[in-house]
Structure formats: C-alpha cells, structure tokens
mmCIF file of C-alpha atoms in Angstrom:
data_model
loop_
_atom_site.group_PDB
_atom_site.id
_atom_site.type_symbol
_atom_site.label_atom_id
_atom_site.label_comp_id
_atom_site.label_asym_id
_atom_site.label_seq_id
_atom_site.Cartn_x
_atom_site.Cartn_y
_atom_site.Cartn_z
ATOM 1 C CA MET A 1 -136.405 -221.720 -19.276
ATOM 2 C CA ASP A 2 -138.283 -218.572 -20.276
ATOM 3 C CA GLY A 3 -139.512 -219.821 -23.623
ATOM 4 C CA THR A 4 -137.404 -217.336 -25.566
ATOM 5 C CA ASN A 5 -136.643 -218.339 -29.084
ATOM 6 C CA ARG A 6 -132.943 -218.949 -29.572
ATOM 7 C CA PRO A 7 -130.948 -217.360 -32.424
ATOM 8 C CA ARG A 8 -129.863 -218.585 -35.811
ATOM 9 C CA LEU A 9 -127.507 -215.988 -37.304
ATOM 10 C CA GLY A 10 -125.715 -215.672 -40.594
ATOM 11 C CA ARG A 11 -128.821 -215.754 -42.767
ATOM 12 C CA ARG A 12 -131.562 -213.616 -44.227
ATOM 13 C CA SER A 13 -135.056 -215.017 -44.319
ATOM 14 C CA TYR A 14 -138.136 -213.098 -45.236
ATOM 15 C CA LEU A 15 -141.694 -213.875 -45.567
ATOM 16 C CA PHE A 16 -142.847 -215.551 -48.654
ATOM 17 C CA GLY A 17 -145.970 -214.433 -50.422
ATOM 18 C CA ALA A 18 -146.790 -211.499 -52.606
ATOM 19 C CA THR A 19 -148.448 -211.032 -55.910
ATOM 20 C CA LEU A 20 -146.485 -213.262 -58.241
ATOM 21 C CA GLY A 21 -149.150 -213.363 -60.884
ATOM 22 C CA VAL A 22 -149.204 -216.521 -62.968
ATOM 23 C CA GLY A 23 -145.850 -218.268 -63.180
ATOM 24 C CA THR A 24 -145.665 -221.671 -64.839
ATOM 25 C CA LEU A 25 -142.989 -223.921 -63.426
ATOM 26 C CA VAL A 26 -142.236 -227.425 -64.568
ATOM 27 C CA ALA A 27 -141.245 -229.940 -61.895
ATOM 28 C CA GLY A 28 -142.833 -233.248 -62.744
ATOM 29 C CA ARG A 29 -141.703 -236.297 -60.742
ATOM 30 C CA ARG A 30 -143.424 -239.614 -60.232
ATOM 31 C CA TYR A 31 -143.745 -240.412 -56.526
ATOM 32 C CA SER A 32 -146.185 -241.790 -54.051
ATOM 33 C CA GLY A 33 -146.966 -240.565 -50.538
ATOM 34 C CA GLY A 34 -148.229 -237.446 -48.793
ATOM 35 C CA ASP A 35 -147.071 -233.864 -49.195
ATOM 36 C CA GLU A 36 -143.694 -232.882 -47.747
ATOM 37 C CA THR A 37 -142.456 -229.446 -46.732
ATOM 38 C CA THR A 38 -138.717 -229.230 -46.055
ATOM 39 C CA THR A 39 -137.273 -226.108 -44.452
ATOM 40 C CA ASP A 40 -133.841 -225.000 -45.556
ATOM 41 C CA PRO A 41 -131.277 -225.296 -42.697
ATOM 42 C CA ALA A 42 -130.498 -221.611 -43.132
ATOM 43 C CA GLY A 43 -134.170 -220.659 -43.076
ATOM 44 C CA GLN A 44 -137.036 -220.929 -40.647
ATOM 45 C CA GLU A 45 -140.351 -222.673 -40.368
ATOM 46 C CA PRO A 46 -142.997 -220.412 -41.951
ATOM 47 C CA GLU A 47 -146.045 -219.214 -40.081
ATOM 48 C CA THR A 48 -149.125 -220.409 -41.913
ATOM 49 C CA SER A 49 -152.639 -219.029 -42.036
ATOM 50 C CA ALA A 50 -155.562 -220.940 -40.556
ATOM 51 C CA ASP A 51 -156.846 -222.208 -43.864
ATOM 52 C CA GLN A 52 -153.343 -223.181 -44.969
ATOM 53 C CA ALA A 53 -152.925 -225.176 -41.788
ATOM 54 C CA GLU A 54 -155.813 -227.349 -42.923
ATOM 55 C CA SER A 55 -153.859 -228.536 -45.958
ATOM 56 C CA GLU A 56 -152.473 -232.033 -46.328
ATOM 57 C CA ALA A 57 -148.811 -231.011 -45.944
ATOM 58 C CA ASP A 58 -146.516 -232.823 -43.509
ATOM 59 C CA THR A 59 -143.309 -231.219 -42.183
ATOM 60 C CA THR A 60 -140.473 -233.739 -42.384
ATOM 61 C CA ALA A 61 -136.724 -233.966 -42.165
ATOM 62 C CA ALA A 62 -134.894 -233.218 -45.408
ATOM 63 C CA GLN A 63 -135.985 -235.838 -47.932
ATOM 64 C CA THR A 64 -135.579 -236.115 -51.676
ATOM 65 C CA GLY A 65 -137.601 -239.229 -52.348
ATOM 66 C CA GLY A 66 -140.746 -241.053 -51.338
ATOM 67 C CA GLU A 67 -142.330 -241.712 -47.977
ATOM 68 C CA ASP A 68 -139.307 -243.622 -46.643
ATOM 69 C CA GLY A 69 -136.898 -240.805 -47.528
ATOM 70 C CA THR A 70 -135.047 -242.830 -50.182
ATOM 71 C CA ALA A 71 -134.579 -241.670 -53.747
ATOM 72 C CA THR A 72 -137.020 -243.028 -56.315
ATOM 73 C CA ASP A 73 -137.153 -242.998 -60.092
ATOM 74 C CA GLN A 74 -137.544 -239.482 -61.445
ATOM 75 C CA GLU A 75 -138.934 -238.372 -64.739
ATOM 76 C CA ASP A 76 -139.475 -234.787 -65.879
ATOM 77 C CA GLU A 77 -142.802 -234.084 -67.537
ATOM 78 C CA ALA A 78 -142.164 -230.711 -69.128
ATOM 79 C CA GLY A 79 -145.255 -228.548 -69.251
ATOM 80 C CA ASP A 80 -147.475 -230.906 -67.255
ATOM 81 C CA VAL A 81 -147.238 -229.015 -63.934
ATOM 82 C CA SER A 82 -147.957 -225.313 -63.436
ATOM 83 C CA PHE A 83 -148.552 -223.236 -60.343
ATOM 84 C CA GLN A 84 -149.639 -219.709 -59.633
ATOM 85 C CA ILE A 85 -150.331 -217.193 -56.892
ATOM 86 C CA THR A 86 -154.056 -216.642 -56.882
ATOM 87 C CA ALA A 87 -154.385 -214.052 -54.094
ATOM 88 C CA THR A 88 -152.276 -212.099 -51.559
ATOM 89 C CA ASN A 89 -152.688 -209.219 -49.142
ATOM 90 C CA ALA A 90 -149.667 -207.345 -50.558
ATOM 91 C CA PRO A 91 -148.479 -204.674 -50.175
ATOM 92 C CA VAL A 92 -148.264 -204.764 -46.389
ATOM 93 C CA ARG A 93 -146.827 -202.445 -43.789
ATOM 94 C CA GLY A 94 -143.633 -203.601 -42.096
ATOM 95 C CA GLY A 95 -144.393 -205.778 -39.090
ATOM 96 C CA ASP A 96 -147.567 -207.258 -40.586
ATOM 97 C CA GLU A 97 -147.972 -210.748 -41.991
ATOM 98 C CA LEU A 98 -147.888 -211.133 -45.729
ATOM 99 C CA GLU A 99 -150.219 -213.952 -46.705
ATOM 100 C CA VAL A 100 -150.375 -215.824 -49.985
ATOM 101 C CA VAL A 101 -152.762 -218.245 -51.609
ATOM 102 C CA ALA A 102 -151.298 -220.456 -54.332
ATOM 103 C CA GLU A 103 -152.245 -223.546 -56.285
ATOM 104 C CA VAL A 104 -150.570 -226.196 -58.392
ATOM 105 C CA GLU A 105 -152.142 -227.840 -61.455
ATOM 106 C CA ASN A 106 -151.374 -231.096 -63.246
ATOM 107 C CA THR A 107 -152.322 -230.692 -66.889
ATOM 108 C CA GLY A 108 -150.967 -234.099 -67.872
ATOM 109 C CA GLU A 109 -152.492 -237.572 -67.930
ATOM 110 C CA THR A 110 -150.478 -239.230 -65.121
ATOM 111 C CA VAL A 111 -150.088 -238.635 -61.392
ATOM 112 C CA LEU A 112 -147.154 -236.283 -60.776
ATOM 113 C CA ARG A 113 -145.187 -235.309 -57.698
ATOM 114 C CA PRO A 114 -143.547 -231.933 -58.387
ATOM 115 C CA THR A 115 -140.836 -230.469 -56.174
ATOM 116 C CA ILE A 116 -140.968 -226.675 -55.881
ATOM 117 C CA ASP A 117 -138.580 -224.341 -54.044
ATOM 118 C CA SER A 118 -139.858 -221.092 -52.558
ATOM 119 C CA LEU A 119 -137.261 -218.295 -52.655
ATOM 120 C CA VAL A 120 -136.892 -214.865 -51.073
ATOM 121 C CA ASP A 121 -134.197 -212.566 -52.468
ATOM 122 C CA GLY A 122 -132.675 -215.625 -54.118
ATOM 123 C CA GLN A 123 -132.417 -217.619 -50.879
ATOM 124 C CA ARG A 124 -134.291 -220.908 -50.622
ATOM 125 C CA ARG A 125 -136.851 -220.880 -47.800
ATOM 126 C CA THR A 126 -138.722 -224.126 -48.203
ATOM 127 C CA THR A 127 -139.041 -227.003 -50.631
ATOM 128 C CA ILE A 128 -142.530 -228.346 -51.199
ATOM 129 C CA THR A 129 -143.108 -231.805 -52.684
ATOM 130 C CA THR A 130 -146.723 -232.577 -53.416
ATOM 131 C CA THR A 131 -148.749 -235.214 -55.277
ATOM 132 C CA VAL A 132 -151.161 -233.945 -57.951
ATOM 133 C CA PRO A 133 -153.546 -236.317 -59.785
ATOM 134 C CA PRO A 134 -153.927 -235.853 -63.553
ATOM 135 C CA GLY A 135 -156.199 -232.990 -64.575
ATOM 136 C CA GLU A 136 -156.535 -231.687 -61.009
ATOM 137 C CA THR A 137 -155.638 -228.482 -59.191
ATOM 138 C CA LYS A 138 -154.796 -228.358 -55.475
ATOM 139 C CA PRO A 139 -153.663 -225.692 -52.982
ATOM 140 C CA LEU A 140 -149.921 -225.113 -52.702
ATOM 141 C CA ASP A 141 -149.012 -224.481 -49.056
ATOM 142 C CA ILE A 142 -146.315 -221.820 -49.301
ATOM 143 C CA GLY A 143 -146.987 -220.277 -45.889
ATOM 144 C CA SER A 144 -146.521 -216.753 -44.590
ATOM 145 C CA VAL A 145 -144.037 -215.040 -42.306
ATOM 146 C CA ARG A 146 -144.141 -211.717 -40.528
ATOM 147 C CA THR A 147 -142.456 -208.890 -42.459
ATOM 148 C CA PRO A 148 -139.532 -206.881 -41.027
ATOM 149 C CA PRO A 149 -140.347 -203.392 -39.680
ATOM 150 C CA VAL A 150 -138.459 -201.382 -42.290
ATOM 151 C CA ALA A 151 -137.627 -197.707 -41.713
ATOM 152 C CA GLU A 152 -137.938 -196.947 -45.441
ATOM 153 C CA THR A 153 -140.298 -198.482 -47.946
ATOM 154 C CA GLY A 154 -138.505 -201.233 -49.832
ATOM 155 C CA THR A 155 -138.930 -204.378 -51.857
ATOM 156 C CA LEU A 156 -138.395 -208.119 -51.657
ATOM 157 C CA THR A 157 -137.913 -210.416 -54.623
ATOM 158 C CA LEU A 158 -140.023 -213.542 -54.292
ATOM 159 C CA GLY A 159 -139.798 -216.615 -56.439
ATOM 160 C CA LEU A 160 -140.879 -220.167 -57.151
ATOM 161 C CA GLU A 161 -138.357 -222.489 -58.765
ATOM 162 C CA SER A 162 -138.071 -226.008 -60.091
ATOM 163 C CA GLU A 163 -135.359 -227.808 -62.059
ATOM 164 C CA THR A 164 -136.635 -226.363 -65.321
ATOM 165 C CA ALA A 165 -138.185 -222.943 -64.688
ATOM 166 C CA VAL A 166 -138.267 -219.852 -62.461
ATOM 167 C CA ALA A 167 -140.991 -217.306 -61.709
ATOM 168 C CA GLU A 168 -140.216 -214.079 -59.848
ATOM 169 C CA ARG A 169 -142.031 -211.003 -58.615
ATOM 170 C CA THR A 170 -140.871 -207.956 -56.630
ATOM 171 C CA VAL A 171 -143.195 -206.851 -53.826
ATOM 172 C CA GLU A 172 -143.364 -203.748 -51.674
ATOM 173 C CA ILE A 173 -143.006 -203.548 -47.875
ATOM 174 C CA LEU A 174 -144.188 -200.204 -46.491
ATOM 175 C CA ALA A 175 -142.153 -198.216 -43.964
ATOM 176 C CA VAL A 176 -143.163 -197.761 -40.315
ATOM 177 C CA ASP A 177 -142.273 -195.028 -37.812
ATOM 178 C CA GLU A 178 -139.968 -195.303 -34.815
ATOM 179 C CA VAL A 179 -141.737 -196.244 -31.601
ATOM 180 C CA ALA A 180 -142.640 -193.270 -29.409
ATOM 181 C CA ALA A 181 -141.641 -194.970 -26.163
ATOM 182 C CA ALA A 182 -138.716 -196.077 -24.039
ATOM 183 C CA GLN A 183 -136.361 -198.814 -25.131
ATOM 184 C CA THR A 184 -133.367 -200.360 -23.405
ATOM 185 C CA PRO A 185 -130.460 -200.913 -23.555
ATOM 186 C CA ALA A 186 -128.708 -198.134 -25.508
ATOM 187 C CA ARG A 187 -129.187 -198.220 -29.249
ATOM 188 C CA GLU A 188 -125.549 -199.145 -29.946
ATOM 189 C CA ILE A 189 -123.930 -202.030 -28.064
ATOM 190 C CA THR A 190 -120.531 -203.762 -28.288
ATOM 191 C CA VAL A 191 -120.182 -207.245 -26.773
ATOM 192 C CA GLN A 192 -118.028 -210.367 -26.989
ATOM 193 C CA PRO A 193 -119.092 -213.448 -29.001
ATOM 194 C CA ASP A 194 -121.435 -215.896 -27.247
ATOM 195 C CA THR A 195 -122.955 -213.081 -25.188
ATOM 196 C CA SER A 196 -126.691 -212.771 -24.543
ATOM 197 C CA ILE A 197 -128.473 -209.392 -24.553
ATOM 198 C CA LEU A 198 -131.874 -208.581 -23.060
ATOM 199 C CA PHE A 199 -133.870 -206.056 -25.088
ATOM 200 C CA ASP A 200 -136.836 -204.170 -23.598
ATOM 201 C CA VAL A 201 -139.425 -202.021 -25.322
ATOM 202 C CA GLU A 202 -142.355 -200.053 -23.955
ATOM 203 C CA SER A 203 -145.298 -198.889 -26.027
ATOM 204 C CA ASP A 204 -148.948 -198.002 -25.576
ATOM 205 C CA ALA A 205 -149.577 -200.177 -28.635
ATOM 206 C CA LEU A 206 -148.701 -203.347 -26.709
ATOM 207 C CA ASP A 207 -151.699 -205.243 -25.412
ATOM 208 C CA ALA A 208 -152.481 -206.007 -21.769
ATOM 209 C CA TYR A 209 -150.070 -208.955 -21.683
ATOM 210 C CA GLY A 210 -147.248 -207.366 -23.638
ATOM 211 C CA GLY A 211 -148.001 -209.232 -26.846
ATOM 212 C CA GLY A 212 -147.607 -207.668 -30.259
ATOM 213 C CA ALA A 213 -143.780 -207.385 -30.184
ATOM 214 C CA TYR A 214 -142.021 -209.230 -33.036
ATOM 215 C CA TRP A 215 -138.222 -209.362 -33.155
ATOM 216 C CA PHE A 216 -135.798 -209.474 -36.093
ATOM 217 C CA VAL A 217 -132.033 -209.756 -36.595
ATOM 218 C CA ASP A 218 -130.868 -208.289 -39.913
ATOM 219 C CA ASP A 219 -134.505 -208.431 -41.110
ATOM 220 C CA ALA A 220 -134.769 -212.156 -40.325
ATOM 221 C CA TYR A 221 -137.705 -212.962 -38.054
ATOM 222 C CA GLU A 222 -136.450 -214.473 -34.787
ATOM 223 C CA GLY A 223 -139.263 -214.497 -32.242
ATOM 224 C CA HIS A 224 -142.362 -213.095 -30.595
ATOM 225 C CA SER A 225 -142.661 -211.726 -27.059
ATOM 226 C CA GLN A 226 -145.286 -214.187 -25.901
ATOM 227 C CA GLY A 227 -145.806 -216.746 -23.162
ATOM 228 C CA VAL A 228 -146.277 -216.714 -19.411
ATOM 229 C CA TRP A 229 -142.807 -215.327 -18.622
ATOM 230 C CA ASN A 230 -143.268 -212.468 -21.069
ATOM 231 C CA ALA A 231 -146.686 -211.726 -19.573
ATOM 232 C CA ALA A 232 -145.279 -211.775 -16.028
ATOM 233 C CA TYR A 233 -142.380 -209.518 -17.026
ATOM 234 C CA TYR A 234 -144.697 -207.083 -18.799
ATOM 235 C CA SER A 235 -147.028 -206.946 -15.805
ATOM 236 C CA HIS A 236 -144.111 -206.142 -13.485
ATOM 237 C CA GLN A 237 -141.884 -203.996 -15.730
ATOM 238 C CA ASN A 238 -144.391 -202.592 -18.257
ATOM 239 C CA ALA A 239 -142.098 -203.700 -21.068
ATOM 240 C CA ALA A 240 -141.939 -206.513 -23.607
ATOM 241 C CA TYR A 241 -138.612 -208.316 -23.542
ATOM 242 C CA TRP A 242 -136.595 -210.512 -25.862
ATOM 243 C CA ARG A 243 -133.244 -212.207 -25.308
ATOM 244 C CA HIS A 244 -130.767 -213.122 -28.007
ATOM 245 C CA THR A 245 -127.310 -214.705 -28.006
ATOM 246 C CA PHE A 246 -124.807 -213.374 -30.549
ATOM 247 C CA ASP A 247 -122.484 -216.257 -31.369
ATOM 248 C CA SER A 248 -120.244 -214.794 -34.070
ATOM 249 C CA THR A 249 -118.285 -211.602 -34.646
ATOM 250 C CA GLY A 250 -119.887 -208.995 -36.867
ATOM 251 C CA THR A 251 -122.385 -206.149 -36.763
ATOM 252 C CA TYR A 252 -126.086 -206.887 -36.475
ATOM 253 C CA GLU A 253 -129.235 -204.780 -36.567
ATOM 254 C CA VAL A 254 -131.910 -205.837 -34.107
ATOM 255 C CA THR A 255 -135.395 -204.463 -34.727
ATOM 256 C CA VAL A 256 -138.745 -204.970 -33.058
ATOM 257 C CA ALA A 257 -142.085 -204.510 -34.743
ATOM 258 C CA ILE A 258 -144.852 -203.242 -32.470
ATOM 259 C CA ASP A 259 -148.035 -204.525 -34.080
ATOM 260 C CA GLY A 260 -150.629 -201.968 -33.012
ATOM 261 C CA ASP A 261 -154.356 -201.931 -33.696
ATOM 262 C CA GLU A 262 -154.220 -198.741 -35.771
ATOM 263 C CA GLN A 263 -150.586 -198.545 -36.896
ATOM 264 C CA ASN A 264 -147.273 -200.325 -36.510
ATOM 265 C CA ALA A 265 -144.060 -198.941 -35.033
ATOM 266 C CA ARG A 266 -140.429 -200.031 -34.808
ATOM 267 C CA ALA A 267 -137.435 -199.739 -32.493
ATOM 268 C CA SER A 268 -133.879 -200.693 -33.414
ATOM 269 C CA TRP A 269 -130.468 -201.447 -31.942
ATOM 270 C CA THR A 270 -127.034 -201.918 -33.517
ATOM 271 C CA VAL A 271 -124.959 -204.695 -31.946
ATOM 272 C CA HIS A 272 -121.219 -204.974 -32.611
ATOM 273 C CA VAL A 273 -119.740 -208.351 -31.683
ATOM 274 C CA THR A 274 -115.951 -208.298 -31.297
ATOM 275 C CA PRO A 275 -113.365 -210.238 -29.227
ATOM 276 C CA THR A 276 -112.666 -207.029 -27.271
ATOM 277 C CA GLY A 277 -116.315 -206.260 -26.537
ATOM 278 C CA THR A 278 -117.996 -206.255 -23.133
ATOM 279 C CA ALA A 279 -118.458 -209.570 -21.357
ATOM 280 C CA ALA A 280 -121.638 -210.576 -19.559
ATOM 281 C CA PRO A 281 -122.066 -210.076 -15.797
ATOM 282 C CA ALA A 282 -121.418 -212.965 -13.429
ATOM 283 C CA ILE A 283 -122.569 -214.484 -10.138
ATOM 284 C CA ASN A 284 -119.605 -214.880 -7.785
ATOM 285 C CA GLY A 285 -121.275 -216.090 -4.613
ATOM 286 C CA LYS A 286 -124.584 -216.900 -2.958
ATOM 287 C CA ARG A 287 -126.123 -217.259 0.464
ATOM 288 C CA PRO A 288 -127.368 -219.806 1.464
ATOM 289 C CA THR A 289 -124.536 -221.719 -0.180
ATOM 290 C CA ALA A 290 -126.534 -224.956 -0.500
ATOM 291 C CA ASP A 291 -128.090 -225.675 -3.864
ATOM 292 C CA SER A 292 -131.295 -227.222 -2.405
ATOM 293 C CA LEU A 293 -133.442 -225.701 0.340
ATOM 294 C CA GLU A 294 -136.649 -226.503 2.160
ATOM 295 C CA ALA A 295 -139.498 -224.394 0.841
ATOM 296 C CA GLY A 296 -140.214 -221.913 3.621
ATOM 297 C CA ARG A 297 -141.434 -224.320 6.291
ATOM 298 C CA ASP A 298 -139.838 -222.315 9.098
ATOM 299 C CA GLY A 299 -140.746 -218.832 7.897
ATOM 300 C CA ASP A 300 -139.446 -216.613 5.128
ATOM 301 C CA LEU A 301 -136.382 -217.523 3.101
ATOM 302 C CA GLU A 302 -133.607 -214.954 2.740
ATOM 303 C CA PHE A 303 -131.395 -215.004 -0.348
ATOM 304 C CA GLU A 304 -128.315 -213.022 -1.382
ATOM 305 C CA LEU A 305 -126.281 -213.025 -4.589
ATOM 306 C CA ASP A 306 -122.836 -211.485 -5.111
ATOM 307 C CA VAL A 307 -122.720 -210.194 -8.703
ATOM 308 C CA THR A 308 -119.984 -208.567 -10.795
ATOM 309 C CA HIS A 309 -119.514 -206.876 -14.153
ATOM 310 C CA PRO A 310 -116.103 -206.306 -15.828
ATOM 311 C CA GLU A 311 -116.962 -202.770 -16.981
ATOM 312 C CA GLY A 312 -118.618 -201.694 -13.718
ATOM 313 C CA ASP A 313 -122.069 -201.460 -15.293
ATOM 314 C CA LEU A 314 -124.311 -203.633 -13.116
ATOM 315 C CA GLU A 315 -127.958 -202.590 -13.301
ATOM 316 C CA ARG A 316 -130.439 -205.124 -11.825
ATOM 317 C CA VAL A 317 -131.165 -208.684 -10.832
ATOM 318 C CA VAL A 318 -134.520 -210.161 -11.823
ATOM 319 C CA TRP A 319 -135.673 -213.033 -9.588
ATOM 320 C CA TRP A 320 -137.911 -215.797 -10.953
ATOM 321 C CA LEU A 321 -139.702 -218.750 -9.365
ATOM 322 C CA GLY A 322 -139.510 -221.416 -12.052
ATOM 323 C CA HIS A 323 -142.353 -223.868 -12.751
ATOM 324 C CA ALA A 324 -144.688 -221.385 -11.021
ATOM 325 C CA ASP A 325 -143.734 -218.807 -13.691
ATOM 326 C CA ARG A 326 -143.645 -215.987 -11.150
ATOM 327 C CA LEU A 327 -141.475 -212.891 -11.239
ATOM 328 C CA LEU A 328 -140.550 -212.546 -7.560
ATOM 329 C CA GLY A 329 -138.933 -209.130 -7.699
ATOM 330 C CA VAL A 330 -136.200 -206.902 -9.096
ATOM 331 C CA SER A 331 -133.118 -205.825 -7.122
ATOM 332 C CA ASP A 332 -131.201 -202.724 -8.190
ATOM 333 C CA VAL A 333 -127.428 -203.172 -8.298
ATOM 334 C CA SER A 334 -124.612 -200.950 -9.570
ATOM 335 C CA GLY A 335 -120.873 -200.679 -10.137
ATOM 336 C CA ALA A 336 -118.433 -203.505 -10.719
ATOM 337 C CA ALA A 337 -119.545 -205.593 -7.710
ATOM 338 C CA ASP A 338 -122.691 -205.555 -5.621
ATOM 339 C CA THR A 339 -125.060 -207.772 -3.634
ATOM 340 C CA ALA A 340 -128.699 -208.440 -4.482
ATOM 341 C CA ALA A 341 -131.128 -209.660 -1.816
ATOM 342 C CA LEU A 342 -134.549 -211.314 -1.897
ATOM 343 C CA THR A 343 -137.026 -212.369 0.792
ATOM 344 C CA LEU A 344 -139.338 -215.202 -0.263
ATOM 345 C CA GLU A 345 -142.532 -215.968 1.596
ATOM 346 C CA GLY A 346 -143.265 -219.652 1.163
ATOM 347 C CA GLY A 347 -142.467 -221.232 -2.176
ATOM 348 C CA CYS A 348 -143.353 -224.377 -4.038
ATOM 349 C CA HIS A 349 -141.975 -227.888 -3.848
ATOM 350 C CA GLY A 350 -139.573 -228.656 -6.677
ATOM 351 C CA CYS A 351 -139.475 -225.060 -7.971
ATOM 352 C CA PRO A 352 -136.120 -223.541 -8.951
ATOM 353 C CA ILE A 353 -135.154 -219.969 -8.108
ATOM 354 C CA ILE A 354 -133.630 -218.411 -11.208
ATOM 355 C CA ALA A 355 -131.696 -215.147 -11.358
ATOM 356 C CA TRP A 356 -131.172 -212.855 -14.311
ATOM 357 C CA VAL A 357 -128.161 -210.599 -13.765
ATOM 358 C CA ILE A 358 -128.362 -207.662 -16.179
ATOM 359 C CA SER A 359 -125.965 -204.810 -16.968
ATOM 360 C CA THR A 360 -126.757 -201.366 -18.358
ATOM 361 C CA ASP A 361 -125.706 -202.492 -21.859
ATOM 362 C CA GLY A 362 -128.265 -205.305 -21.748
ATOM 363 C CA THR A 363 -125.801 -208.172 -21.348
ATOM 364 C CA ILE A 364 -127.439 -210.859 -19.240
ATOM 365 C CA THR A 365 -126.463 -213.984 -17.339
ATOM 366 C CA GLU A 366 -129.120 -216.475 -16.259
ATOM 367 C CA GLU A 367 -128.524 -219.085 -13.582
ATOM 368 C CA GLN A 368 -130.594 -221.447 -11.477
ATOM 369 C CA VAL A 369 -129.199 -220.655 -8.038
ATOM 370 C CA TRP A 370 -131.422 -222.708 -5.719
ATOM 371 C CA LEU A 371 -133.990 -225.501 -5.805
ATOM 372 C CA LEU A 372 -136.829 -225.568 -3.274
ATOM 373 C CA GLU A 373 -137.459 -229.039 -1.904
#
C-alpha cells in the first residue's frame, strides 16, 4: 500500500557497466524481430540512462527464439559479431550510478541476431538479443544500476558472454563514510522468518522530500525511498524509511546509500533471521469494532487499537489515511501490551485507515483496520 519495493533474497546483483575496453564476443544467430532484454529470475531490472531508454529494446518474458517466443534455426557465425564498451563513468563512489555505453558490430555479410549475457561477479544479470544488419554498428543497451555503498574500496568483475567467448574487466567502487546522523532500529537485529522490519535514517544530505536514500541487502539493490508515502513520512518524522520482509533464515547486511550533493554516506544494519528470533507486534482489538464507518458526518471519529509485542518492546503506531496518502499521526506505545488512540476530523469517502504497529527492534505489522464509507 505504501509503494515499498518488496524483497528478493538469496542473490547478489550489482550494477553492470565499467571500463571493459574492447572485448570481441561471437554470438551470431539468424532471427527476425525487435530487440529483447530478458532479466535473470535471480537478478533485477536494470536502471537505464535517458539516452539508453531511447533504444529499440523491448523487455519481454524469458524467450530464446523469435518474436513469438518459439525456438528458431540457429547458426553460429564465428567472428562476425563483436561488441565493446565505448565509454563509462567508472570508477564511481559507492551509492552512485555506474553508467556504460556499449555497441555491437556485425562484420559479416548477413543479418545476425546475437544473444549476449551481461554478468557481474560471474552471475548473469540480463540477456540481450538484438538484430544487427551486415556491416552495421548499433548501441548495445546494457543498462546501469546504482552501486552499493561500500565501507572499503573494492572491486566488481564485469563481463559479457556468448556461447563462444567471454570478455571480463574488474572495476573499482570507492568507499563512503558512515552517515553522521540518527538511524533506527539498533544496528543488530534478530527476528523470525517472514518478519518485516522498518528502517529509518536521518541525514542533512536528504532532500526536502526525503529522497536520495537507496537501500541494499547484501550489496544487492532493493529500493529507493521515494513516493508520496515516503514524502509524507519524511515531512512528519524527518527520516527516510524503507521496509523489508526477511523470508529465509540467515544473516543479512542491510545498507542505505545517502546520495548527497557533495558526498555520499552510508548506514548499515545486521539482521539475523532464526526460528527463535523476535516475532512482529500484533493488533489484538479495535474500537469501533465495525470494519466500515461513516466518514465523520456527526463530528470527529475516535479510534483505539489494542497492540501487543511478545518481547515487551512496543514503540509506536503510525496512522495512515489511504488513498489520500496522509500520515494522520503517531501514537507512542510501550511494553508488552498497550492502547493507541487517534481522533480523526472528517475523512474521505472510500479511504481506508491503515495502522503500522512498530517495535523498538523495527519489526512492523501493517493492517487496514477501518474503511470510511
């Protein structure tokens, strides 16, 4: 409901694009149809630059053949297709976008449709299938993704690969400092599987609407604190937020890149997910008990929620008016059981009232508790 990007764990995806130099890869296949870009199920859709977005590429479901998705005759034309990175902005500081400009050339005498995999640290990110007329060169839309905010300068190994050749290059990602501002919850958290955590970060580097916060799990880019709910939250709480559900057991590092005008910064959390970890808070009762209410025709509406937390660590309830995208208020709660109250003046027809129940360790439960008729 809040526009938060949902998680995909158990993978490492980085941004593609650094100085690869000239790498000739052979991938000649005879096809017809427009360009196709297929994202690996364990990867993510790349962010592309403005000029790359003007390319002819179409994003499709996984396909290995022509326009109808069926396999067609294939014929390798060794040496007839080459591609190269012609320009990048590498090296970049962690948290910035690494952009790449590439092209593919058909040096043969027939129309070819090469299939090229883009790789990062040996993991396939995307597969690009493109049609190249004989003797022509065209842009290769690799895309770009925001880099992780690394604490120490490090490297990524980038590659392009076909059935017959591989080109690789190691690129440098520059370290960024820890953010000089508040962050919640605590930097080390232990929760049960399938538990959601709300992360907050404050920084003078954030813009007026809280933008400029980019979130990563184990260096894989997961989302950006943007949208009307993020702006409303930032205006009320002076913090950028991000929510993530940890489905599987394991230990994860969550980092946020604060993309400032002059320099970048980072904040980090370590999340342990175990069967014996902390569970999320819960809503145990509400008043009024009806699910649907008239929207304030006879004066103010009074609401109460009974909330609990198994470890006695209740912290706050954030009240939202859905559809209107309004943060109505924040109620402080504490202990293992407490009651949160809200007075609403008016309302809007068809708008849900949504509650976030949050504990001190960041675990969060969201529920639509009423609908205004």
